[in-house]
Amino acid sequence: MNLTLKRRHLLAGTAMAMGAMASGRLYAQEITEVERDLPEYVAFKQPDALIIHSNNTIETRRDAFGSALVTPEDKLYVRNNVNPPPASILDDRDSWEVSIEGVGAPGSLTLGELKQMGIESVTMVLQCSGNGRAYFDHETSGTQWQVGAAGNVMWTGVPLRTVVEMLGGADGAARFVTGTGGEEFPEGAEVRDVIVERSVPIEALDTILLAWELNGEPISLAHGGPLRMIVPGYTGVNNVKYVKRIALTEAESDAAIQQSRYRLNPVGEESGPEWPSVWEMNVKSWINQPLADRAAGPVVITGVAFGGINAVEKVEVSLDGGQSWQEAVFVGPDLGQYAWRTFAMPTELTPGQYTIVSRATDSQGNAQPEVPEANDAGYNHNGWRGPAVEIVVS
Protein backbone atom coordinates (compact mmCIF):
# COMPACT_ATOMS: atom_id res chain seq x y z
CA MET A 1 0.00 0.00 0.00
CA ASN A 2 1.47 3.34 -1.06
CA LEU A 3 1.50 6.26 1.36
CA THR A 4 1.03 9.79 0.07
CA LEU A 5 1.72 12.76 2.35
CA LYS A 6 -1.10 15.22 2.01
CA ARG A 7 -1.97 18.00 4.45
CA ARG A 8 -5.68 18.56 4.85
CA HIS A 9 -7.47 20.57 7.59
CA LEU A 10 -4.49 20.14 9.91
CA LEU A 11 -4.53 21.35 13.45
CA ALA A 12 -1.82 23.87 14.25
CA GLY A 13 0.38 22.00 16.69
CA THR A 14 0.08 19.38 19.38
CA ALA A 15 -1.32 21.70 22.04
CA MET A 16 -4.16 22.70 19.76
CA ALA A 17 -4.88 19.05 18.98
CA MET A 18 -5.07 18.16 22.65
CA GLY A 19 -7.43 21.03 23.32
CA ALA A 20 -9.70 19.92 20.51
CA MET A 21 -9.70 16.36 21.85
CA ALA A 22 -10.80 17.56 25.26
CA SER A 23 -13.70 19.52 23.81
CA GLY A 24 -14.94 16.78 21.50
CA ARG A 25 -14.03 18.71 18.34
CA LEU A 26 -11.23 16.40 17.25
CA TYR A 27 -12.68 15.30 13.93
CA ALA A 28 -10.73 12.74 11.93
CA GLN A 29 -10.42 14.98 8.90
CA GLU A 30 -8.59 17.46 11.13
CA ILE A 31 -5.96 14.96 12.28
CA THR A 32 -5.38 12.96 9.11
CA GLU A 33 -1.92 14.04 8.03
CA VAL A 34 -0.95 10.90 6.12
CA GLU A 35 -3.40 10.00 3.40
CA ARG A 36 -3.16 6.36 2.35
CA ASP A 37 -4.26 4.72 -0.86
CA LEU A 38 -7.16 2.32 -0.49
CA PRO A 39 -6.08 -1.33 -0.16
CA GLU A 40 -6.96 -3.41 -3.21
CA TYR A 41 -9.77 -5.34 -1.53
CA VAL A 42 -11.66 -2.08 -0.86
CA ALA A 43 -10.74 -0.33 -4.11
CA PHE A 44 -14.46 0.03 -4.94
CA LYS A 45 -15.03 2.41 -2.02
CA GLN A 46 -15.16 6.22 -2.13
CA PRO A 47 -11.84 7.44 -0.71
CA ASP A 48 -13.14 10.95 -0.02
CA ALA A 49 -15.77 9.45 2.31
CA LEU A 50 -13.26 7.50 4.37
CA ILE A 51 -10.44 7.79 6.89
CA ILE A 52 -7.92 5.01 6.32
CA HIS A 53 -6.35 4.21 9.67
CA SER A 54 -4.72 1.04 8.31
CA ASN A 55 -5.34 -1.71 5.75
CA ASN A 56 -7.87 -3.32 8.08
CA THR A 57 -9.33 -0.28 9.87
CA ILE A 58 -11.19 2.20 7.67
CA GLU A 59 -13.67 4.72 9.08
CA THR A 60 -16.54 6.62 7.48
CA ARG A 61 -16.07 10.38 7.69
CA ARG A 62 -18.71 12.01 9.83
CA ASP A 63 -19.62 14.48 7.11
CA ALA A 64 -20.13 11.61 4.64
CA PHE A 65 -23.13 10.03 6.39
CA GLY A 66 -25.56 12.60 5.01
CA SER A 67 -29.25 11.95 5.63
CA ALA A 68 -29.51 8.57 3.92
CA LEU A 69 -31.17 5.88 6.03
CA VAL A 70 -29.11 3.08 4.49
CA THR A 71 -25.33 3.41 4.32
CA PRO A 72 -23.96 2.65 0.83
CA GLU A 73 -21.37 -0.12 0.85
CA ASP A 74 -18.81 2.13 -0.80
CA LYS A 75 -18.96 4.42 2.27
CA LEU A 76 -19.27 1.70 4.92
CA TYR A 77 -16.47 1.32 7.47
CA VAL A 78 -14.16 -1.72 7.45
CA ARG A 79 -12.73 -3.59 10.43
CA ASN A 80 -10.84 -6.87 10.07
CA ASN A 81 -9.12 -8.65 12.96
CA VAL A 82 -7.06 -10.71 10.51
CA ASN A 83 -6.25 -10.10 6.84
CA PRO A 84 -9.12 -11.20 4.62
CA PRO A 85 -8.83 -14.42 2.61
CA PRO A 86 -7.99 -14.27 -1.12
CA ALA A 87 -10.59 -12.82 -3.45
CA SER A 88 -10.70 -16.15 -5.27
CA ILE A 89 -13.20 -17.41 -2.66
CA LEU A 90 -15.77 -15.28 -4.50
CA ASP A 91 -15.14 -16.92 -7.89
CA ASP A 92 -17.84 -19.53 -7.25
CA ARG A 93 -19.92 -18.18 -4.39
CA ASP A 94 -22.53 -20.92 -4.41
CA SER A 95 -19.90 -23.60 -3.78
CA TRP A 96 -18.83 -22.03 -0.45
CA GLU A 97 -19.45 -24.55 2.32
CA VAL A 98 -20.42 -24.02 5.94
CA SER A 99 -20.58 -26.84 8.46
CA ILE A 100 -23.46 -26.92 10.95
CA GLU A 101 -22.77 -28.68 14.25
CA GLY A 102 -24.69 -29.19 17.48
CA VAL A 103 -27.86 -30.23 15.66
CA GLY A 104 -29.71 -33.50 15.18
CA ALA A 105 -28.18 -34.18 11.76
CA PRO A 106 -24.89 -32.24 11.54
CA GLY A 107 -23.28 -31.71 8.16
CA SER A 108 -22.06 -29.23 5.57
CA LEU A 109 -24.16 -27.11 3.26
CA THR A 110 -23.15 -25.05 0.26
CA LEU A 111 -24.26 -21.48 -0.18
CA GLY A 112 -26.28 -22.68 -3.17
CA GLU A 113 -28.16 -25.10 -0.90
CA LEU A 114 -28.75 -22.45 1.74
CA LYS A 115 -30.40 -20.25 -0.88
CA GLN A 116 -33.05 -22.94 -1.37
CA MET A 117 -33.97 -23.11 2.33
CA GLY A 118 -35.54 -19.69 2.81
CA ILE A 119 -34.90 -16.00 2.71
CA GLU A 120 -35.33 -13.00 5.00
CA SER A 121 -33.88 -9.49 5.19
CA VAL A 122 -33.00 -7.34 8.16
CA THR A 123 -31.84 -3.74 8.27
CA MET A 124 -29.52 -3.15 11.21
CA VAL A 125 -26.74 -1.03 12.56
CA LEU A 126 -23.36 -2.64 11.96
CA GLN A 127 -20.99 -1.08 14.47
CA CYS A 128 -17.46 -1.89 15.54
CA SER A 129 -17.19 -2.64 19.26
CA GLY A 130 -14.61 0.17 19.50
CA ASN A 131 -16.68 2.85 17.79
CA GLY A 132 -16.31 5.98 19.94
CA ARG A 133 -13.12 4.74 21.62
CA ALA A 134 -11.49 8.15 21.04
CA TYR A 135 -13.97 9.73 23.46
CA PHE A 136 -12.95 7.80 26.57
CA ASP A 137 -10.86 9.82 29.01
CA HIS A 138 -8.32 7.08 29.64
CA GLU A 139 -5.62 6.06 27.18
CA THR A 140 -6.59 3.04 25.09
CA SER A 141 -4.77 0.93 22.56
CA GLY A 142 -6.37 0.16 19.22
CA THR A 143 -7.87 2.36 16.55
CA GLN A 144 -9.14 5.68 17.87
CA TRP A 145 -12.52 5.47 16.19
CA GLN A 146 -14.86 8.44 16.56
CA VAL A 147 -18.40 7.91 15.18
CA GLY A 148 -17.55 6.46 11.77
CA ALA A 149 -17.07 2.76 12.60
CA ALA A 150 -20.78 2.21 12.06
CA GLY A 151 -23.36 2.05 9.32
CA ASN A 152 -26.99 1.13 8.74
CA VAL A 153 -27.23 -1.69 6.21
CA MET A 154 -29.61 -4.37 4.95
CA TRP A 155 -28.61 -8.03 4.99
CA THR A 156 -30.41 -10.80 3.11
CA GLY A 157 -30.01 -14.51 3.73
CA VAL A 158 -31.54 -17.56 5.35
CA PRO A 159 -32.52 -17.52 9.04
CA LEU A 160 -30.23 -19.80 11.02
CA ARG A 161 -33.27 -21.10 12.92
CA THR A 162 -34.63 -22.45 9.62
CA VAL A 163 -31.37 -24.27 8.88
CA VAL A 164 -31.24 -25.71 12.39
CA GLU A 165 -34.83 -26.95 12.16
CA MET A 166 -34.14 -28.63 8.82
CA LEU A 167 -31.13 -30.40 10.36
CA GLY A 168 -33.05 -31.92 13.24
CA GLY A 169 -33.13 -29.11 15.76
CA ALA A 170 -30.68 -27.79 18.32
CA ASP A 171 -28.76 -29.87 20.82
CA GLY A 172 -30.64 -29.53 24.10
CA ALA A 173 -27.47 -28.67 25.99
CA ALA A 174 -26.50 -25.78 23.68
CA ARG A 175 -26.04 -22.42 25.39
CA PHE A 176 -24.18 -20.57 22.62
CA VAL A 177 -24.10 -20.09 18.87
CA THR A 178 -20.47 -20.19 17.79
CA GLY A 179 -19.37 -18.95 14.38
CA THR A 180 -15.93 -19.54 12.85
CA GLY A 181 -14.53 -17.31 10.12
CA GLY A 182 -12.41 -18.26 7.15
CA GLU A 183 -9.64 -15.65 7.34
CA GLU A 184 -6.05 -16.53 6.50
CA PHE A 185 -3.64 -16.83 9.42
CA PRO A 186 -0.27 -15.07 9.56
CA GLU A 187 2.61 -17.46 8.99
CA GLY A 188 3.72 -19.12 12.20
CA ALA A 189 0.76 -17.84 14.22
CA GLU A 190 -0.89 -19.98 16.88
CA VAL A 191 -4.33 -20.73 15.42
CA ARG A 192 -6.38 -20.22 18.61
CA ASP A 193 -4.65 -16.88 19.16
CA VAL A 194 -5.72 -15.43 15.83
CA ILE A 195 -8.79 -17.31 14.61
CA VAL A 196 -11.96 -15.23 14.41
CA GLU A 197 -14.41 -17.43 16.28
CA ARG A 198 -17.13 -15.82 18.35
CA SER A 199 -19.85 -17.24 20.57
CA VAL A 200 -23.12 -15.44 21.32
CA PRO A 201 -25.91 -16.57 23.67
CA ILE A 202 -28.30 -19.18 22.26
CA GLU A 203 -31.13 -16.66 22.71
CA ALA A 204 -29.84 -14.91 19.57
CA LEU A 205 -30.55 -18.01 17.45
CA ASP A 206 -33.99 -16.79 16.37
CA THR A 207 -32.64 -13.57 14.84
CA ILE A 208 -29.34 -14.73 13.27
CA LEU A 209 -29.07 -14.72 9.47
CA LEU A 210 -26.62 -16.55 7.25
CA ALA A 211 -26.39 -13.68 4.79
CA TRP A 212 -25.14 -13.57 1.22
CA GLU A 213 -26.36 -10.09 0.21
CA LEU A 214 -25.57 -6.61 1.54
CA ASN A 215 -27.88 -3.80 0.43
CA GLY A 216 -29.26 -6.06 -2.30
CA GLU A 217 -25.89 -7.05 -3.79
CA PRO A 218 -23.61 -10.06 -3.19
CA ILE A 219 -21.48 -9.33 -0.14
CA SER A 220 -18.01 -8.07 -1.05
CA LEU A 221 -14.83 -9.60 0.32
CA ALA A 222 -14.37 -6.50 2.49
CA HIS A 223 -17.60 -7.20 4.34
CA GLY A 224 -17.47 -10.96 4.68
CA GLY A 225 -18.58 -12.43 1.36
CA PRO A 226 -19.54 -14.91 0.21
CA LEU A 227 -21.32 -15.71 3.52
CA ARG A 228 -21.53 -13.88 6.84
CA MET A 229 -23.17 -14.72 10.16
CA ILE A 230 -25.34 -11.73 11.05
CA VAL A 231 -26.43 -11.17 14.66
CA PRO A 232 -28.77 -8.15 14.78
CA GLY A 233 -28.23 -5.87 17.74
CA TYR A 234 -24.74 -7.22 18.48
CA THR A 235 -21.43 -5.46 17.82
CA GLY A 236 -19.55 -6.07 14.59
CA VAL A 237 -17.06 -8.67 15.83
CA ASN A 238 -19.93 -11.06 16.57
CA ASN A 239 -21.06 -10.87 12.94
CA VAL A 240 -18.52 -13.41 11.71
CA LYS A 241 -17.19 -12.87 8.18
CA TYR A 242 -16.45 -15.67 5.68
CA VAL A 243 -18.32 -17.97 8.04
CA LYS A 244 -17.35 -21.60 7.49
CA ARG A 245 -18.64 -23.22 10.67
CA ILE A 246 -21.68 -22.70 12.87
CA ALA A 247 -21.86 -24.75 16.05
CA LEU A 248 -24.48 -24.79 18.77
CA THR A 249 -22.22 -25.31 21.75
CA GLU A 250 -22.48 -25.80 25.49
CA ALA A 251 -19.42 -23.60 26.15
CA GLU A 252 -18.06 -20.41 24.62
CA SER A 253 -15.26 -20.68 22.09
CA ASP A 254 -11.78 -21.10 23.59
CA ALA A 255 -10.31 -18.76 20.96
CA ALA A 256 -8.45 -15.73 22.28
CA ILE A 257 -10.86 -13.38 20.53
CA GLN A 258 -13.59 -14.78 22.80
CA GLN A 259 -11.74 -15.55 26.00
CA SER A 260 -9.28 -12.71 26.48
CA ARG A 261 -10.33 -10.05 23.97
CA TYR A 262 -13.54 -8.07 23.58
CA ARG A 263 -14.20 -8.15 27.32
CA LEU A 264 -15.52 -5.29 29.45
CA ASN A 265 -12.84 -5.38 32.10
CA PRO A 266 -12.28 -2.25 34.23
CA VAL A 267 -9.43 0.11 33.40
CA GLY A 268 -6.15 -1.39 34.55
CA GLU A 269 -7.58 -4.89 35.07
CA GLU A 270 -6.40 -7.78 32.92
CA SER A 271 -8.95 -9.02 30.41
CA GLY A 272 -10.33 -12.53 30.76
CA PRO A 273 -13.46 -14.70 30.68
CA GLU A 274 -14.55 -13.54 34.13
CA TRP A 275 -15.57 -10.17 32.64
CA PRO A 276 -18.66 -9.60 30.44
CA SER A 277 -18.20 -10.20 26.73
CA VAL A 278 -18.83 -7.45 24.19
CA TRP A 279 -22.15 -8.61 22.78
CA GLU A 280 -25.25 -6.43 22.65
CA MET A 281 -25.10 -2.78 21.60
CA ASN A 282 -26.42 0.08 23.68
CA VAL A 283 -28.67 3.01 22.77
CA LYS A 284 -26.69 5.68 20.95
CA SER A 285 -26.88 8.78 18.76
CA TRP A 286 -24.77 11.58 17.34
CA ILE A 287 -25.05 14.76 15.30
CA ASN A 288 -24.00 14.73 11.63
CA GLN A 289 -24.91 18.29 10.61
CA PRO A 290 -23.85 21.03 11.11
CA LEU A 291 -20.20 20.26 11.81
CA ALA A 292 -18.54 23.57 10.94
CA ASP A 293 -18.76 27.23 11.91
CA ARG A 294 -21.50 29.04 10.01
CA ALA A 295 -23.44 32.25 9.57
CA ALA A 296 -26.47 33.03 11.71
CA GLY A 297 -29.86 31.96 10.44
CA PRO A 298 -32.13 28.94 10.12
CA VAL A 299 -30.55 25.49 10.22
CA VAL A 300 -31.76 21.90 10.43
CA ILE A 301 -29.73 19.87 12.90
CA THR A 302 -29.59 16.23 11.82
CA GLY A 303 -28.10 13.00 13.07
CA VAL A 304 -28.73 9.31 13.60
CA ALA A 305 -29.97 7.31 16.58
CA PHE A 306 -30.43 3.63 17.35
CA GLY A 307 -31.37 1.46 20.29
CA GLY A 308 -28.88 -1.36 19.83
CA ILE A 309 -30.71 -4.52 20.84
CA ASN A 310 -33.94 -2.51 21.28
CA ALA A 311 -35.79 -0.08 19.05
CA VAL A 312 -34.99 3.61 19.49
CA GLU A 313 -37.91 5.54 20.95
CA LYS A 314 -36.94 9.23 20.94
CA VAL A 315 -34.06 11.67 20.51
CA GLU A 316 -33.43 14.98 22.22
CA VAL A 317 -31.04 17.69 21.03
CA SER A 318 -29.23 20.28 23.12
CA LEU A 319 -27.56 23.41 21.77
CA ASP A 320 -25.88 24.29 25.08
CA GLY A 321 -23.96 21.16 25.98
CA GLY A 322 -26.78 19.43 27.82
CA GLN A 323 -28.14 22.25 29.97
CA SER A 324 -31.47 22.22 28.12
CA TRP A 325 -33.04 19.75 25.67
CA GLN A 326 -35.56 19.80 22.83
CA GLU A 327 -37.11 16.73 21.27
CA ALA A 328 -36.20 16.05 17.64
CA VAL A 329 -38.39 14.28 15.08
CA PHE A 330 -37.57 11.14 13.15
CA VAL A 331 -37.31 11.55 9.38
CA GLY A 332 -38.16 8.83 6.89
CA PRO A 333 -39.46 5.29 7.37
CA ASP A 334 -38.83 3.03 10.34
CA LEU A 335 -36.69 0.17 8.99
CA GLY A 336 -37.08 -1.99 12.06
CA GLN A 337 -35.96 -2.62 15.60
CA TYR A 338 -32.24 -2.94 14.82
CA ALA A 339 -31.94 -0.08 12.33
CA TRP A 340 -31.02 3.50 13.03
CA ARG A 341 -33.37 6.42 12.52
CA THR A 342 -32.41 9.75 11.02
CA PHE A 343 -33.59 12.63 13.18
CA ALA A 344 -33.94 16.35 12.57
CA MET A 345 -34.55 19.51 14.57
CA PRO A 346 -35.08 22.81 12.74
CA THR A 347 -33.90 25.83 14.69
CA GLU A 348 -32.63 29.39 14.35
CA LEU A 349 -29.02 30.03 15.34
CA THR A 350 -28.06 33.52 16.47
CA PRO A 351 -24.41 34.62 16.78
CA GLY A 352 -22.53 32.85 19.54
CA GLN A 353 -20.86 29.58 20.51
CA TYR A 354 -22.81 26.32 20.53
CA THR A 355 -22.13 22.83 21.88
CA ILE A 356 -24.56 20.58 20.04
CA VAL A 357 -25.27 17.12 21.44
CA SER A 358 -27.99 14.49 21.09
CA ARG A 359 -29.39 11.99 23.56
CA ALA A 360 -31.42 8.94 22.51
CA THR A 361 -33.77 6.76 24.56
CA ASP A 362 -34.73 3.20 23.57
CA SER A 363 -38.08 1.42 23.81
CA GLN A 364 -37.20 0.05 27.26
CA GLY A 365 -36.52 3.51 28.70
CA ASN A 366 -32.72 3.27 28.56
CA ALA A 367 -31.18 6.67 27.78
CA GLN A 368 -27.67 7.54 26.72
CA PRO A 369 -25.52 8.55 29.68
CA GLU A 370 -23.50 11.72 29.57
CA VAL A 371 -20.35 9.65 30.06
CA PRO A 372 -20.41 5.83 29.94
CA GLU A 373 -18.69 3.58 32.44
CA ALA A 374 -15.10 3.13 31.30
CA ASN A 375 -13.56 -0.20 30.34
CA ASP A 376 -9.91 -0.89 29.66
CA ALA A 377 -10.06 -1.46 25.89
CA GLY A 378 -12.54 1.33 25.16
CA TYR A 379 -15.53 -0.69 23.95
CA ASN A 380 -19.22 0.22 23.68
CA HIS A 381 -18.90 4.00 24.10
CA ASN A 382 -22.39 5.48 23.98
CA GLY A 383 -22.08 8.70 25.96
CA TRP A 384 -23.65 11.83 24.54
CA ARG A 385 -20.90 14.18 25.72
CA GLY A 386 -18.03 12.65 23.70
CA PRO A 387 -19.23 13.26 20.13
CA ALA A 388 -20.37 16.83 20.88
CA VAL A 389 -20.14 19.31 17.99
CA GLU A 390 -18.81 22.75 18.87
CA ILE A 391 -19.42 25.53 16.38
CA VAL A 392 -19.22 29.31 16.27
CA VAL A 393 -22.09 31.17 14.62
CA SER A 394 -21.27 34.65 13.31
Short mmCIF file of C-alpha atoms in Angstrom, two decimals, residues 48-188:
data_model
loop_
_atom_site.label_atom_id
_atom_site.label_comp_id
_atom_site.label_asym_id
_atom_site.label_seq_id
_atom_site.Cartn_x
_atom_site.Cartn_y
_atom_site.Cartn_z
CA ASP A 48 -13.14 10.95 -0.02
CA ALA A 49 -15.77 9.45 2.31
CA LEU A 50 -13.26 7.50 4.37
CA ILE A 51 -10.44 7.79 6.89
CA ILE A 52 -7.92 5.01 6.32
CA HIS A 53 -6.35 4.21 9.67
CA SER A 54 -4.72 1.04 8.31
CA ASN A 55 -5.34 -1.71 5.75
CA ASN A 56 -7.87 -3.32 8.08
CA THR A 57 -9.33 -0.28 9.87
CA ILE A 58 -11.19 2.20 7.67
CA GLU A 59 -13.67 4.72 9.08
CA THR A 60 -16.54 6.62 7.48
CA ARG A 61 -16.07 10.38 7.69
CA ARG A 62 -18.71 12.01 9.83
CA ASP A 63 -19.62 14.48 7.11
CA ALA A 64 -20.13 11.61 4.64
CA PHE A 65 -23.13 10.03 6.39
CA GLY A 66 -25.56 12.60 5.01
CA SER A 67 -29.25 11.95 5.63
CA ALA A 68 -29.51 8.57 3.92
CA LEU A 69 -31.17 5.88 6.03
CA VAL A 70 -29.11 3.08 4.49
CA THR A 71 -25.33 3.41 4.32
CA PRO A 72 -23.96 2.65 0.83
CA GLU A 73 -21.37 -0.12 0.85
CA ASP A 74 -18.81 2.13 -0.80
CA LYS A 75 -18.96 4.42 2.27
CA LEU A 76 -19.27 1.70 4.92
CA TYR A 77 -16.47 1.32 7.47
CA VAL A 78 -14.16 -1.72 7.45
CA ARG A 79 -12.73 -3.59 10.43
CA ASN A 80 -10.84 -6.87 10.07
CA ASN A 81 -9.12 -8.65 12.96
CA VAL A 82 -7.06 -10.71 10.51
CA ASN A 83 -6.25 -10.10 6.84
CA PRO A 84 -9.12 -11.20 4.62
CA PRO A 85 -8.83 -14.42 2.61
CA PRO A 86 -7.99 -14.27 -1.12
CA ALA A 87 -10.59 -12.82 -3.45
CA SER A 88 -10.70 -16.15 -5.27
CA ILE A 89 -13.20 -17.41 -2.66
CA LEU A 90 -15.77 -15.28 -4.50
CA ASP A 91 -15.14 -16.92 -7.89
CA ASP A 92 -17.84 -19.53 -7.25
CA ARG A 93 -19.92 -18.18 -4.39
CA ASP A 94 -22.53 -20.92 -4.41
CA SER A 95 -19.90 -23.60 -3.78
CA TRP A 96 -18.83 -22.03 -0.45
CA GLU A 97 -19.45 -24.55 2.32
CA VAL A 98 -20.42 -24.02 5.94
CA SER A 99 -20.58 -26.84 8.46
CA ILE A 100 -23.46 -26.92 10.95
CA GLU A 101 -22.77 -28.68 14.25
CA GLY A 102 -24.69 -29.19 17.48
CA VAL A 103 -27.86 -30.23 15.66
CA GLY A 104 -29.71 -33.50 15.18
CA ALA A 105 -28.18 -34.18 11.76
CA PRO A 106 -24.89 -32.24 11.54
CA GLY A 107 -23.28 -31.71 8.16
CA SER A 108 -22.06 -29.23 5.57
CA LEU A 109 -24.16 -27.11 3.26
CA THR A 110 -23.15 -25.05 0.26
CA LEU A 111 -24.26 -21.48 -0.18
CA GLY A 112 -26.28 -22.68 -3.17
CA GLU A 113 -28.16 -25.10 -0.90
CA LEU A 114 -28.75 -22.45 1.74
CA LYS A 115 -30.40 -20.25 -0.88
CA GLN A 116 -33.05 -22.94 -1.37
CA MET A 117 -33.97 -23.11 2.33
CA GLY A 118 -35.54 -19.69 2.81
CA ILE A 119 -34.90 -16.00 2.71
CA GLU A 120 -35.33 -13.00 5.00
CA SER A 121 -33.88 -9.49 5.19
CA VAL A 122 -33.00 -7.34 8.16
CA THR A 123 -31.84 -3.74 8.27
CA MET A 124 -29.52 -3.15 11.21
CA VAL A 125 -26.74 -1.03 12.56
CA LEU A 126 -23.36 -2.64 11.96
CA GLN A 127 -20.99 -1.08 14.47
CA CYS A 128 -17.46 -1.89 15.54
CA SER A 129 -17.19 -2.64 19.26
CA GLY A 130 -14.61 0.17 19.50
CA ASN A 131 -16.68 2.85 17.79
CA GLY A 132 -16.31 5.98 19.94
CA ARG A 133 -13.12 4.74 21.62
CA ALA A 134 -11.49 8.15 21.04
CA TYR A 135 -13.97 9.73 23.46
CA PHE A 136 -12.95 7.80 26.57
CA ASP A 137 -10.86 9.82 29.01
CA HIS A 138 -8.32 7.08 29.64
CA GLU A 139 -5.62 6.06 27.18
CA THR A 140 -6.59 3.04 25.09
CA SER A 141 -4.77 0.93 22.56
CA GLY A 142 -6.37 0.16 19.22
CA THR A 143 -7.87 2.36 16.55
CA GLN A 144 -9.14 5.68 17.87
CA TRP A 145 -12.52 5.47 16.19
CA GLN A 146 -14.86 8.44 16.56
CA VAL A 147 -18.40 7.91 15.18
CA GLY A 148 -17.55 6.46 11.77
CA ALA A 149 -17.07 2.76 12.60
CA ALA A 150 -20.78 2.21 12.06
CA GLY A 151 -23.36 2.05 9.32
CA ASN A 152 -26.99 1.13 8.74
CA VAL A 153 -27.23 -1.69 6.21
CA MET A 154 -29.61 -4.37 4.95
CA TRP A 155 -28.61 -8.03 4.99
CA THR A 156 -30.41 -10.80 3.11
CA GLY A 157 -30.01 -14.51 3.73
CA VAL A 158 -31.54 -17.56 5.35
CA PRO A 159 -32.52 -17.52 9.04
CA LEU A 160 -30.23 -19.80 11.02
CA ARG A 161 -33.27 -21.10 12.92
CA THR A 162 -34.63 -22.45 9.62
CA VAL A 163 -31.37 -24.27 8.88
CA VAL A 164 -31.24 -25.71 12.39
CA GLU A 165 -34.83 -26.95 12.16
CA MET A 166 -34.14 -28.63 8.82
CA LEU A 167 -31.13 -30.40 10.36
CA GLY A 168 -33.05 -31.92 13.24
CA GLY A 169 -33.13 -29.11 15.76
CA ALA A 170 -30.68 -27.79 18.32
CA ASP A 171 -28.76 -29.87 20.82
CA GLY A 172 -30.64 -29.53 24.10
CA ALA A 173 -27.47 -28.67 25.99
CA ALA A 174 -26.50 -25.78 23.68
CA ARG A 175 -26.04 -22.42 25.39
CA PHE A 176 -24.18 -20.57 22.62
CA VAL A 177 -24.10 -20.09 18.87
CA THR A 178 -20.47 -20.19 17.79
CA GLY A 179 -19.37 -18.95 14.38
CA THR A 180 -15.93 -19.54 12.85
CA GLY A 181 -14.53 -17.31 10.12
CA GLY A 182 -12.41 -18.26 7.15
CA GLU A 183 -9.64 -15.65 7.34
CA GLU A 184 -6.05 -16.53 6.50
CA PHE A 185 -3.64 -16.83 9.42
CA PRO A 186 -0.27 -15.07 9.56
CA GLU A 187 2.61 -17.46 8.99
CA GLY A 188 3.72 -19.12 12.20
#
